[in-house]
Coordinates of C-alpha atoms in Angstrom, one line a residue:
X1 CA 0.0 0.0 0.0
X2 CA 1.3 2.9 -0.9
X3 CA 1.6 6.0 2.0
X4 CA 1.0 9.7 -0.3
X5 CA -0.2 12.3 1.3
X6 CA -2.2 13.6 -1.7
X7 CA -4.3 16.9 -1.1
X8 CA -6.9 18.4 -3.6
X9 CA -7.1 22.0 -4.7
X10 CA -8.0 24.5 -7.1
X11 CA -5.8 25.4 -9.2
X12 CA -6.3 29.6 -8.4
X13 CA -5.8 28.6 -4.7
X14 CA -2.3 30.1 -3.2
X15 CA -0.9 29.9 0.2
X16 CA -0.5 32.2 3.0
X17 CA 2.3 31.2 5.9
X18 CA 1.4 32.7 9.1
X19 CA 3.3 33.1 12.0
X20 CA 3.9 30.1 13.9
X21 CA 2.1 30.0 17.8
X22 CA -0.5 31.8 16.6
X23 CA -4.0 30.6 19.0
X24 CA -6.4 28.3 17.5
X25 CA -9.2 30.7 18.0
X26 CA -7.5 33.2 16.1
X27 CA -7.0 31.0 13.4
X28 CA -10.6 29.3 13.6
X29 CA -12.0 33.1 13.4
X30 CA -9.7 33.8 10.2
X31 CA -11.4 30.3 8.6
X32 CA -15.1 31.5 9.4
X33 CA -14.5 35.0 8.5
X34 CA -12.2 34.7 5.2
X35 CA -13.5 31.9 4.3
X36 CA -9.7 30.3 3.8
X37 CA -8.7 26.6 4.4
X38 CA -5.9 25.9 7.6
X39 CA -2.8 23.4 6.6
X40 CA 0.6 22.5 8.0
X41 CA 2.8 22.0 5.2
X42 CA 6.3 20.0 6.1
X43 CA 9.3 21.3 4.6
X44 CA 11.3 18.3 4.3
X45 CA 14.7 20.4 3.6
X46 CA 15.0 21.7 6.6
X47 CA 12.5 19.4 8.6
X48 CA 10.2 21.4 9.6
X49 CA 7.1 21.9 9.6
X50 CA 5.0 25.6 9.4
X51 CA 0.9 26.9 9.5
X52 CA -0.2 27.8 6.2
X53 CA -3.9 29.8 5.3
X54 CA -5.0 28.1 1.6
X55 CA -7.1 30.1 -0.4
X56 CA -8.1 32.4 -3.5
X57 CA -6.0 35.8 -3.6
X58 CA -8.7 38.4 -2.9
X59 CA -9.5 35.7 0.4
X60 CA -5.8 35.9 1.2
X61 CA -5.4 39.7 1.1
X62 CA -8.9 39.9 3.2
X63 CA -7.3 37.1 5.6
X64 CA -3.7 39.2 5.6
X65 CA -6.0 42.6 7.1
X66 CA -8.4 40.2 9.4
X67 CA -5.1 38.4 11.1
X68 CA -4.2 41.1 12.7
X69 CA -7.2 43.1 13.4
X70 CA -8.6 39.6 15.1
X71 CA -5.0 39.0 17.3
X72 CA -5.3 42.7 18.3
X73 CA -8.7 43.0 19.1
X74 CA -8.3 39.5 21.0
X75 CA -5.2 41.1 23.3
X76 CA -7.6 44.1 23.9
X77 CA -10.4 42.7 24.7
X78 CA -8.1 40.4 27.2
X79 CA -7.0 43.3 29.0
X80 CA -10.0 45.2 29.1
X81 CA -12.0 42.2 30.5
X82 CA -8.7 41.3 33.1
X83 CA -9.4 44.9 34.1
X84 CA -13.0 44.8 34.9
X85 CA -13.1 41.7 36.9
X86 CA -10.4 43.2 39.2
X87 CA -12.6 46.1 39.6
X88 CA -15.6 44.2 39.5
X89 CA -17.8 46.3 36.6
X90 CA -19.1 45.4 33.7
X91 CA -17.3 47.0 30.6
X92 CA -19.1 48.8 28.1
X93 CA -17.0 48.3 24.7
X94 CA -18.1 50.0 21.4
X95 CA -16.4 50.3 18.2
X96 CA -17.9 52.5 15.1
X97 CA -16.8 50.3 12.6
X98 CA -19.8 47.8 12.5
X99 CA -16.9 45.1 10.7
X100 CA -14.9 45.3 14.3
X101 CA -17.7 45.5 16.3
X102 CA -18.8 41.7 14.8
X103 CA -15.3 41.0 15.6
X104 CA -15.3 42.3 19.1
X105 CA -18.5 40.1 19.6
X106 CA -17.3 36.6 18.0
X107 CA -14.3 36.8 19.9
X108 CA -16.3 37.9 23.4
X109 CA -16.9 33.8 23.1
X110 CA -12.9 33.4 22.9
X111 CA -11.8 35.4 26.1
X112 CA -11.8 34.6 29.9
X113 CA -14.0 37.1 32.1
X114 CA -16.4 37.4 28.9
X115 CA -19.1 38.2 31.7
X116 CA -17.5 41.0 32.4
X117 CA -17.8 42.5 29.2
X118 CA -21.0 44.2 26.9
X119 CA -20.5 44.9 23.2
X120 CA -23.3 47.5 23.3
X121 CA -24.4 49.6 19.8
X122 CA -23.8 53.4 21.1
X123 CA -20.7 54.6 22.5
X124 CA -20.9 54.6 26.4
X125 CA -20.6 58.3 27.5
X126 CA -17.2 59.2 29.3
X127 CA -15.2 56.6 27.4
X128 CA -11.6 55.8 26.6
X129 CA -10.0 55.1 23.7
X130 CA -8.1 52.3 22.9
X131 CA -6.2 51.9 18.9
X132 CA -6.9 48.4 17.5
X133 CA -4.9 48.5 14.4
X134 CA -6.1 52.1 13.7
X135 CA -9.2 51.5 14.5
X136 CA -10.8 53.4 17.7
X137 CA -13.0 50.9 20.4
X138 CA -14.6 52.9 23.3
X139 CA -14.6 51.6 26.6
X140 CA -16.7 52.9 29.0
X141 CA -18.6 51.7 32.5

């Protein structure tokens, strides 16, 4: 019998390596959202082997500006709920871009503390600011 490891795509689909140690539930939000394939691919050169995204180009590119908006708004959202539960509110977080506010609610489900956060749909009066790949999120009580 023989032992290939045969794999079947398109023939438009390329390949995007991403950094290695990145979390699953970044990745798993980067398949849902870019709707790209997840691989390991072993470079028997050098014996190793490294994450790759599989996909069209325009899914790609979209992946390429989601992968770090997602890791960024994940770290954030970290923080800002780490922060809460030691003060024991509930965070108000709000973002105007209604792209990143999906984001910041999909990956409310990924965090620890998630009850101490509230994606709400108007900005929370006497809010801070925090950048998230140029992008603005408000936090407020």
């Amino acid at each position: 019998m023989n032992d290939f490891n045969f794999k079947c795509y398109d023939i438009d689909e390329k390949e995007l390596i991403i950094p290695p140690g990145l979390p699953q539930s970044v990745i798993a939000r980067l398949i849902e959202i870019c709707n790209v394939k997840f691989d390991v691919r072993d470079d028997e050169l050098y014996n190793v082997k490294y994450p790759v995204l599989i996909g069209k180009e325009n899914e790609l590119e979209k992946a390429k500006k989601y992968l770090q908006l997602i890791t960024e708004a994940k770290l954030a959202l970290r923080d800002i709920a780490r922060l809460a539960r030691k003060y024991n509110i509930k965070a108000k977080v709000y973002a105007e871009d209604e792209d990143l506010r999906y984001i910041l609610n999909e990956l409310k489900n990924d965090i620890a503390n998630r009850n101490f956060i509230e994606i709400v749909e108007e900005k929370p009066e006497d809010s801070e600011v925090v950048n998230v790949a140029d992008k603005k999120i408000y936090v407020g009580v």
